[in-house]
Each structure stands twice: as C-alpha cells, then as structure tokens.
Coordinates of C-alpha atoms in Angstrom, one line a residue:
M1 CA 79.9 126.5 97.2
P2 CA 77.8 129.0 95.0
L3 CA 77.2 127.9 91.4
S4 CA 79.1 130.9 90.2
S5 CA 82.2 129.6 91.9
H6 CA 81.8 126.3 90.1
R7 CA 81.9 128.2 86.8
R8 CA 85.3 129.5 87.7
L9 CA 86.7 126.1 88.5
A10 CA 89.1 124.7 86.1
V11 CA 87.7 121.7 84.4
S12 CA 90.3 119.3 82.8
T13 CA 89.3 116.3 80.8
T14 CA 92.0 113.8 79.8
L15 CA 91.8 110.7 77.7
V16 CA 94.6 108.1 77.9
A17 CA 94.5 105.4 75.3
A18 CA 97.0 102.9 76.5
L19 CA 96.8 99.2 77.0
A20 CA 96.1 98.3 80.6
A21 CA 99.1 96.8 82.3
G22 CA 98.8 93.1 83.2
L23 CA 98.6 92.2 86.9
T24 CA 101.4 90.1 88.3
P25 CA 100.3 87.2 90.6
A26 CA 100.7 87.8 94.3
A27 CA 103.3 85.6 96.0
G28 CA 101.5 82.7 97.6
A29 CA 98.2 83.8 96.2
F30 CA 95.8 81.9 94.0
A31 CA 96.8 83.1 90.5
A32 CA 96.6 80.0 88.3
A33 CA 93.2 80.9 86.9
P34 CA 90.3 83.3 87.6
A35 CA 87.8 82.1 90.1
P36 CA 84.7 80.6 88.6
A37 CA 81.7 82.9 88.7
S38 CA 78.8 82.0 90.9
P39 CA 75.3 81.6 89.3
A40 CA 74.5 85.1 90.7
A41 CA 77.5 86.6 88.9
P42 CA 77.6 85.7 85.1
V43 CA 80.8 86.4 83.2
R44 CA 80.8 87.9 79.7
T45 CA 83.5 86.4 77.7
A46 CA 83.1 87.8 74.2
D47 CA 84.4 91.3 73.5
A48 CA 81.5 91.9 71.2
A49 CA 79.1 91.7 74.2
V50 CA 81.0 94.4 76.1
P51 CA 79.7 97.9 75.5
A52 CA 82.3 100.6 75.0
P53 CA 82.5 102.9 78.0
D54 CA 80.6 106.2 77.6
M55 CA 83.4 108.5 78.8
E56 CA 81.4 111.6 78.0
G57 CA 78.7 110.2 80.3
V58 CA 81.4 109.6 82.9
L59 CA 82.4 113.2 82.6
A60 CA 78.8 114.3 82.8
A61 CA 78.5 112.4 86.1
L62 CA 81.6 114.1 87.5
N63 CA 80.3 117.5 86.4
A64 CA 76.9 116.7 88.1
A65 CA 78.8 115.9 91.3
M66 CA 80.4 119.3 91.1
A67 CA 77.1 121.0 90.4
K68 CA 75.8 119.4 93.6
G69 CA 78.6 120.7 95.7
A70 CA 81.9 118.9 95.1
P71 CA 85.0 121.1 94.3
G72 CA 86.2 118.4 92.0
A73 CA 85.9 114.8 90.9
M74 CA 87.7 112.2 88.8
A75 CA 87.3 108.7 87.4
R76 CA 89.6 106.0 85.9
Y77 CA 88.3 103.2 83.7
T78 CA 90.2 100.1 82.7
G79 CA 89.0 97.6 80.1
P80 CA 89.9 95.5 77.1
G81 CA 90.7 98.7 75.1
G82 CA 93.0 100.2 77.8
V83 CA 92.8 102.9 80.3
Q84 CA 90.6 106.0 80.0
I85 CA 90.4 108.9 82.5
R86 CA 88.3 111.9 83.1
T87 CA 88.9 114.7 85.7
A88 CA 86.9 117.8 86.6
G89 CA 87.3 120.8 88.9
V90 CA 90.0 121.2 91.6
Q91 CA 91.6 119.1 94.2
D92 CA 92.7 122.1 96.3
R93 CA 90.3 125.1 96.7
V94 CA 93.1 127.3 98.0
S95 CA 95.8 126.8 95.4
G96 CA 93.3 126.1 92.6
A97 CA 95.2 123.0 91.5
P98 CA 93.2 121.0 89.0
M99 CA 92.1 117.5 89.9
D100 CA 94.9 115.1 89.1
I101 CA 94.2 111.4 88.3
H102 CA 97.5 110.4 90.0
S103 CA 96.6 111.9 93.3
R104 CA 96.0 109.9 96.5
F105 CA 92.9 110.3 98.7
R106 CA 91.1 108.7 101.6
I107 CA 88.9 105.8 100.4
G108 CA 86.7 105.4 103.5
S109 CA 84.7 102.2 103.5
V110 CA 86.4 100.7 100.5
S111 CA 88.9 99.8 103.2
K112 CA 86.3 97.2 104.3
T113 CA 87.1 95.1 101.2
F114 CA 90.8 95.2 102.0
S115 CA 90.1 94.0 105.5
T116 CA 87.8 91.3 104.2
V117 CA 90.5 90.0 101.9
V118 CA 93.0 89.6 104.7
L119 CA 90.4 87.8 106.9
L120 CA 89.4 85.5 104.1
Q121 CA 93.0 84.7 103.5
L122 CA 93.2 83.6 107.1
V123 CA 90.2 81.4 106.5
D124 CA 92.0 79.9 103.5
E125 CA 95.0 79.2 105.8
G126 CA 92.8 77.4 108.3
K127 CA 93.2 80.0 111.1
L128 CA 89.5 80.7 111.6
E129 CA 86.1 79.6 110.3
L130 CA 83.4 81.9 108.9
D131 CA 80.6 80.4 110.8
A132 CA 82.4 80.2 114.2
S133 CA 81.5 82.5 117.0
V134 CA 83.6 85.7 117.2
N135 CA 84.0 85.0 120.9
A136 CA 85.8 81.8 120.0
Y137 CA 88.7 84.0 118.8
L138 CA 88.2 87.0 121.0
P139 CA 86.8 85.6 124.2
G140 CA 84.2 87.7 126.0
L141 CA 84.4 90.6 123.5
L142 CA 80.8 90.5 122.4
P143 CA 77.7 89.9 124.5
D144 CA 76.3 87.2 122.3
D145 CA 78.0 84.0 121.3
R146 CA 75.7 83.6 118.3
I147 CA 77.5 86.5 116.4
T148 CA 79.7 84.8 113.9
V149 CA 82.6 86.0 111.7
R150 CA 80.3 85.8 108.7
H151 CA 77.8 88.1 110.5
L152 CA 80.5 90.7 110.8
L153 CA 81.4 90.6 107.1
T154 CA 77.8 90.7 105.9
H155 CA 76.7 93.5 108.3
R156 CA 74.2 91.1 109.9
S157 CA 75.6 91.0 113.5
G158 CA 73.2 93.5 115.0
L159 CA 76.1 95.5 116.4
S160 CA 75.1 99.2 116.6
D161 CA 77.0 101.7 114.4
Y162 CA 78.7 104.0 116.9
T163 CA 79.2 106.6 114.1
D164 CA 75.5 107.4 114.3
A165 CA 75.9 109.2 117.6
M166 CA 79.5 110.3 116.9
F167 CA 78.6 112.3 113.8
N168 CA 75.1 113.3 114.7
D169 CA 76.3 116.9 114.5
T170 CA 78.5 116.6 111.5
V171 CA 81.3 119.2 111.8
P172 CA 81.5 119.3 115.7
G173 CA 81.5 115.5 115.7
F174 CA 84.3 115.4 113.2
E175 CA 86.4 118.1 115.0
A176 CA 86.0 116.1 118.3
V177 CA 87.7 113.1 116.8
R178 CA 89.9 114.6 114.1
N179 CA 93.1 114.2 116.1
R180 CA 91.9 111.6 118.6
V181 CA 93.4 108.1 118.7
F182 CA 91.0 105.3 119.7
S183 CA 91.8 101.7 120.6
F184 CA 89.7 99.1 118.9
Q185 CA 88.2 98.2 122.3
E186 CA 87.0 101.8 122.8
L187 CA 85.2 101.7 119.5
V188 CA 83.6 98.4 120.4
D189 CA 82.5 99.8 123.7
L190 CA 80.9 102.7 122.0
S191 CA 78.9 100.3 119.9
L192 CA 77.9 98.1 122.8
S193 CA 76.7 101.1 124.8
A194 CA 73.8 101.4 122.3
P195 CA 71.0 98.8 121.8
R196 CA 71.7 96.2 119.2
T197 CA 69.8 96.6 115.9
N198 CA 68.6 93.0 115.4
E199 CA 69.2 89.4 116.3
P200 CA 72.4 87.9 114.8
G201 CA 71.8 87.0 111.2
A202 CA 68.3 88.4 111.1
A203 CA 68.8 91.5 109.0
Y204 CA 71.3 93.6 107.1
R205 CA 72.2 96.7 109.0
Y206 CA 75.4 98.5 107.9
S207 CA 77.7 99.2 110.9
N208 CA 81.3 100.3 111.1
A209 CA 81.5 98.4 114.3
N210 CA 81.5 95.1 112.4
F211 CA 84.8 95.9 110.7
V212 CA 86.4 97.3 113.8
V213 CA 86.0 93.7 115.2
V214 CA 87.4 92.4 111.9
G215 CA 90.5 94.4 112.6
M216 CA 90.7 92.9 116.0
L217 CA 90.5 89.4 114.5
I218 CA 93.2 90.2 112.0
E219 CA 95.6 91.4 114.7
K220 CA 94.8 88.5 117.1
L221 CA 95.3 85.8 114.4
T222 CA 98.3 87.3 112.6
G223 CA 100.1 88.7 115.7
Q224 CA 100.6 91.8 113.5
P225 CA 99.1 95.3 113.4
V226 CA 96.5 95.7 110.7
S227 CA 98.9 97.9 108.7
D228 CA 101.5 95.1 108.5
A229 CA 98.8 92.6 107.3
Y230 CA 97.6 94.9 104.6
E231 CA 101.2 95.6 103.5
R232 CA 102.4 92.0 103.4
R233 CA 99.2 90.4 102.0
I234 CA 97.9 93.0 99.5
F235 CA 99.9 96.2 99.0
K236 CA 103.2 94.7 98.2
P237 CA 102.1 91.6 96.2
L238 CA 99.9 93.8 93.9
K239 CA 102.5 96.7 93.8
L240 CA 100.1 99.2 95.1
R241 CA 102.7 101.9 95.6
K242 CA 100.2 104.7 96.3
T243 CA 98.1 102.7 98.8
S244 CA 98.8 102.9 102.5
Y245 CA 97.5 102.7 106.0
V246 CA 99.1 105.3 108.2
H247 CA 96.9 105.4 111.3
P248 CA 97.3 107.4 113.5
D249 CA 99.3 109.8 111.3
V250 CA 97.1 112.6 110.0
R251 CA 98.9 113.2 106.8
I252 CA 98.4 112.0 103.2
K253 CA 101.9 112.0 101.8
G254 CA 102.8 113.0 98.3
L255 CA 100.5 114.4 95.6
H256 CA 97.0 114.2 97.1
V257 CA 93.5 115.5 96.9
R258 CA 92.2 117.8 99.7
G259 CA 88.8 116.8 101.1
Y260 CA 85.9 119.1 102.0
L261 CA 83.2 118.5 104.5
H262 CA 79.8 120.2 104.1
P263 CA 78.5 121.6 107.4
D264 CA 74.9 120.8 108.4
A265 CA 73.8 124.4 108.2
A266 CA 73.1 125.6 104.6
G267 CA 75.5 128.4 103.6
D268 CA 78.2 127.6 106.1
P269 CA 81.7 127.4 104.6
L270 CA 83.2 124.0 103.6
V271 CA 85.6 122.5 106.2
D272 CA 88.9 121.2 105.0
S273 CA 88.9 117.7 106.5
T274 CA 92.0 116.3 104.8
E275 CA 94.2 115.9 107.9
Q276 CA 92.8 113.5 110.5
T277 CA 93.7 110.3 112.2
V278 CA 90.7 108.4 110.9
S279 CA 91.1 106.5 114.2
W280 CA 87.3 106.4 114.6
A281 CA 87.3 104.0 111.6
Q282 CA 90.7 102.2 111.4
S283 CA 90.1 98.8 109.7
A284 CA 86.6 100.0 108.8
G285 CA 87.8 103.0 106.7
A286 CA 91.3 104.4 107.1
V287 CA 93.1 103.3 103.9
I288 CA 94.5 105.8 101.5
S289 CA 94.9 105.0 97.8
S290 CA 94.7 106.3 94.2
P291 CA 92.4 105.5 91.2
A292 CA 95.0 103.3 89.5
D293 CA 95.7 101.3 92.6
L294 CA 92.0 100.8 93.3
N295 CA 91.5 99.5 89.7
T296 CA 94.4 97.1 90.2
F297 CA 93.0 95.9 93.5
T298 CA 89.4 95.3 92.4
S299 CA 90.5 93.7 89.1
A300 CA 93.0 91.4 90.9
L301 CA 90.4 90.4 93.5
M302 CA 87.8 89.5 90.9
R303 CA 90.3 87.5 88.8
G304 CA 91.0 85.3 91.8
R305 CA 94.5 86.5 92.5
L306 CA 94.0 87.1 96.2
L307 CA 91.6 84.4 97.4
S308 CA 90.8 80.7 96.7
P309 CA 87.8 79.9 94.5
A310 CA 85.9 78.8 97.6
M311 CA 86.5 82.2 99.3
M312 CA 85.6 84.1 96.2
E313 CA 82.3 82.1 96.0
A314 CA 81.6 83.1 99.6
M315 CA 82.6 86.7 99.1
T316 CA 80.3 87.2 96.0
T317 CA 77.3 85.4 97.5
V318 CA 75.0 88.3 98.2
T319 CA 71.8 89.3 99.8
P320 CA 69.7 92.5 99.1
T321 CA 70.4 95.7 101.0
D322 CA 67.1 97.3 100.0
T323 CA 63.8 96.5 98.3
T324 CA 64.9 97.4 94.7
N325 CA 66.7 94.1 94.1
T326 CA 69.5 96.0 92.4
R327 CA 71.8 96.6 95.4
F328 CA 73.3 93.7 97.4
Y329 CA 76.0 92.9 99.9
G330 CA 78.3 89.8 100.2
L331 CA 81.3 89.5 102.4
G332 CA 82.8 93.0 102.6
L333 CA 81.7 93.5 99.1
R334 CA 78.8 95.3 97.4
R335 CA 77.1 94.1 94.2
Y336 CA 75.2 96.6 92.0
D337 CA 73.0 95.5 89.2
L338 CA 73.1 98.3 86.6
S339 CA 70.4 99.5 84.3
C340 CA 71.8 97.4 81.4
G341 CA 71.8 94.2 83.4
T342 CA 75.6 94.2 84.0
Q343 CA 76.6 93.2 87.6
V344 CA 79.6 95.0 89.2
F345 CA 81.3 94.1 92.5
G346 CA 83.2 96.5 94.8
H347 CA 82.6 99.0 97.5
T348 CA 81.6 102.6 98.1
G349 CA 83.5 104.8 100.5
T350 CA 82.7 107.8 102.6
V351 CA 85.1 109.6 104.9
Q352 CA 85.0 113.3 105.8
G353 CA 85.7 115.1 102.6
F354 CA 85.7 112.2 100.1
Y355 CA 83.2 109.9 98.3
T356 CA 84.6 106.9 96.5
Y357 CA 83.3 104.2 94.2
T358 CA 85.5 101.3 93.1
F359 CA 83.9 98.4 91.2
A360 CA 84.7 95.7 88.6
T361 CA 82.9 93.1 86.6
R362 CA 83.0 89.6 88.0
D363 CA 85.6 88.5 85.5
G364 CA 87.8 91.5 86.5
R365 CA 88.3 92.6 82.9
R366 CA 86.6 96.0 83.4
A367 CA 87.0 98.3 86.4
L368 CA 86.2 101.8 87.4
S369 CA 87.3 104.0 90.3
A370 CA 85.7 107.4 90.9
M371 CA 86.1 110.0 93.6
A372 CA 84.6 113.4 94.5
N373 CA 86.2 115.5 97.2
A374 CA 83.1 116.3 99.3
S375 CA 81.0 114.6 101.9
N376 CA 77.8 115.1 104.0
R377 CA 76.2 115.9 100.6
G378 CA 74.3 112.8 99.5
V379 CA 73.3 114.3 96.2
V380 CA 77.0 114.4 95.3
N381 CA 77.4 110.8 96.2
T382 CA 74.4 109.8 94.1
A383 CA 75.6 111.8 91.1
L384 CA 79.0 110.2 91.3
G385 CA 77.3 106.8 91.1
G386 CA 76.4 107.8 87.5
T387 CA 80.0 107.0 86.5
L388 CA 79.3 103.3 87.0
E389 CA 76.3 103.4 84.6
A390 CA 78.2 105.3 81.9
A391 CA 81.4 103.2 82.2
F392 CA 79.9 99.7 82.3
C393 CA 76.7 100.2 80.3
G394 CA 77.9 102.6 77.6
K395 CA 75.8 105.1 75.9
K396 CA 72.1 104.9 76.6
P397 CA 70.0 103.3 73.9
A398 CA 67.4 105.1 71.9
A399 CA 64.0 105.5 73.5
A400 CA 62.4 102.7 71.5
A401 CA 65.2 100.2 72.3
R402 CA 65.2 101.3 75.9
S403 CA 61.5 100.7 76.4
A404 CA 61.9 97.1 75.2
A405 CA 64.8 96.3 77.5
P406 CA 63.7 94.4 80.7
V407 CA 66.5 95.7 82.9
H408 CA 67.0 97.6 86.1
P409 CA 66.5 101.3 86.9
D410 CA 69.5 103.6 86.6
L411 CA 71.7 103.7 89.7
T412 CA 71.2 107.4 90.1
S413 CA 67.4 107.1 90.2
R414 CA 67.5 106.7 94.0
P415 CA 69.8 108.0 96.7
A416 CA 73.2 106.5 97.1
E417 CA 73.8 104.1 100.0
R418 CA 75.3 105.8 103.0
D419 CA 78.5 104.5 104.7
L420 CA 78.2 107.3 107.4
P421 CA 75.3 109.3 108.8
E422 CA 74.6 112.5 106.7
R423 CA 72.4 115.5 107.1
H424 CA 72.2 116.4 103.4

C-alpha cells in the first residue's frame, strides 16, 4: 500500500488500566502451584525487578509494521499492573473500520503450541511416550522408525515442509488451496514426496508436516477430532470464548480482523485472504483467537495450569534455532532472549494475511500478544517483533548504561523467523 494511504489510515491508541483477571484452574489440570522453572528459564519474583512496559515503544512497533505494509496492527499486554493495549490502523480496508483489540483473527503457527499441550497431556495420562517411535502409534505412517514424538515437537524429524512447494508462488499457491479440504494423510504424502532434510534428531528444521502428524496422533489416541480435543482440554477449561477451530469452515465468526496477503510482484494489489479453510495446515496452524484469549492461554501454560511440572520442564527445554544464541525451540514452544536479558516463551504465527506473536515470561506474570494483518512481507513481521522488546524490557536505557549492559541484540536487529515461505 502506498505510504500516502497509510497517512490516511485511522490510528487509534487505547490504554486500559485495569487489574488483570485471575485465571481459574482447568478441571483436572495441574493448578496447585506454578511449575518450577528450569535452569534455562529463571523466574523474577520481585516486582522491583520487573521493568514497566514501554507502551509508547509498543505503539511505535505497531506503526513500524504499518509503515512496512500492514493495514493495521494491535497489541495487548498483561502484567502486575493490569492490562494495557495499543491499536493502530484498520482491520478492514474496505469499510475503514479501525483495529479493535476485541477482534478475532487467524493465529497461524501459534496453533502448534495448542497442539503440543494436548499431546503432552496425553503423555501425562500415560497414553504415549515422547521418545517412542511415531510408527508405534501410527504404524507404517513414516518411512523411518527412528522418528520419535519428541522429534516432531522439536522440528528435528527431518520431514520436509510441504508448504515450501505449495506456496512457492505466493498468491497462486494460496488461491489453489483457499477452499480445498485435505486429509492429514494427503499432507503427509506431500511431505514424503520430497527428500527429507536431515537424519532424525540431527538438526532443527522447521516443518509444518511435523504438526500434521501431531494432529494424527491426537486423533488416534483420543478417538476424537482435533477440534474436540482443543475444546475439551484447553478452550473450555480456560474459558477462551473467542478461540475456536472451525476447519474446514472458511469463516471467522463475529467481530474479526480481515487479513491481507502481499503478492510476490511489487505494486500488485493486496489480496484479501480472510476466508479460507486453512486445511493445508490444520493442527499446524488453523486456530482462530483474540489477544485476550492468547494472553490467558500463554499465562496459564507458563503458570503450570495445563501440564505437569515434568511436562513443563520438557516443553521449556530448548535448543538454538540459529547462530545468535537468542532464539530457541523447545516442544512446540519458542524461547526468545531479549536485549535486556529477559526470556520469554510462546510462539509466532503466520497464516495468509496475519502475523502473530504471543509470549509470556516463564512465571506467567507478564504476557503480550501482537498481530498485524499482513503476510508475505517479512519486514512487517520483524517490525512487529519490536512489541516484545518494548513490552518486556521497558524503555531503552541511556547510551552510557546501554554500553555497559552485557545482554543480547534487539530482536528486530535481524529478520523474523519464518513459519511459511515468503518472497519479501
């Protein structure tokens, strides 16, 4: 969209100073006490050690995402001082409706964390083992008995990501699958038709195929569709009233953000990608949610309300995803080490028309969810990551103090991690 159009977009900024609502324990979940932090994930217990969120910095990150090509963006922060929100731009380019923090949107690969929670609950229930072969539960599915459940959840299986070929041409690829309904088996077959990327366990290679197989495991072990497992085990216990899994329905019901896909060719008009089955992703990326529900989910997860301490330890045990030693992956969970030294856990999400970040501190006391309604525009995704720095690190220190701080580079100093292939 031309910069002049951005100047005409309505920009709304809203600050809500209300105490964050307490989370009620999930029925049958582990809610007696927060899970202990692993050595890799220290917990700050004193309020004095927690920097105040820089909400003007959050807004600056949202505006930067818009300047890079998003029609709108929003963020919701929860912490000891309550809830604070910022919105910018529009959630509908046709009507001009301003971005609304209560709106729902497609969360893309944040769905992987929901899927992981369900699978780890099944481990807690003794229905499967993390280090068992996937083929022990889904006989003959994969060509290598060495691929374990843990390999799927850590993206170390070596299964090729079928979306690389599917979306090699961004808009034509999307239009070819927008209304298509795949079976899990069809998606696995697409992955297996390409060479594997590495030996099982040898390397981290992000692949949506891993979480398609996770969906198959969930359905095999529960005897339920993935949608029922999400609803019974996460959505209802946490009262996530704006979170749903409607595959293969193409609609986002109620108040929602419209998503816009950038074509590969510069200057071509944005494509409204809001309605689609997301059948190409399913348990890897088809959940719909809202900022408040995402804050509730990540906070509850980090506080140990969904999993046992042993499963939380496993989930938050991470390995690097690049050479910066600031970005890591556990079991269906990313860890980012921010410039101030704070560690946050959560996931990023990309689905056509939407970028999402949802992260929380290890103690679950602070959480941020941010969304921009654009995709195939990596600079938008990178800019949106600046909301994490501002929310969790607070205002940047003066130059002298900054030079003396032995911490990590800013999250936006390098391109955002990609959950889907992108051309820009």
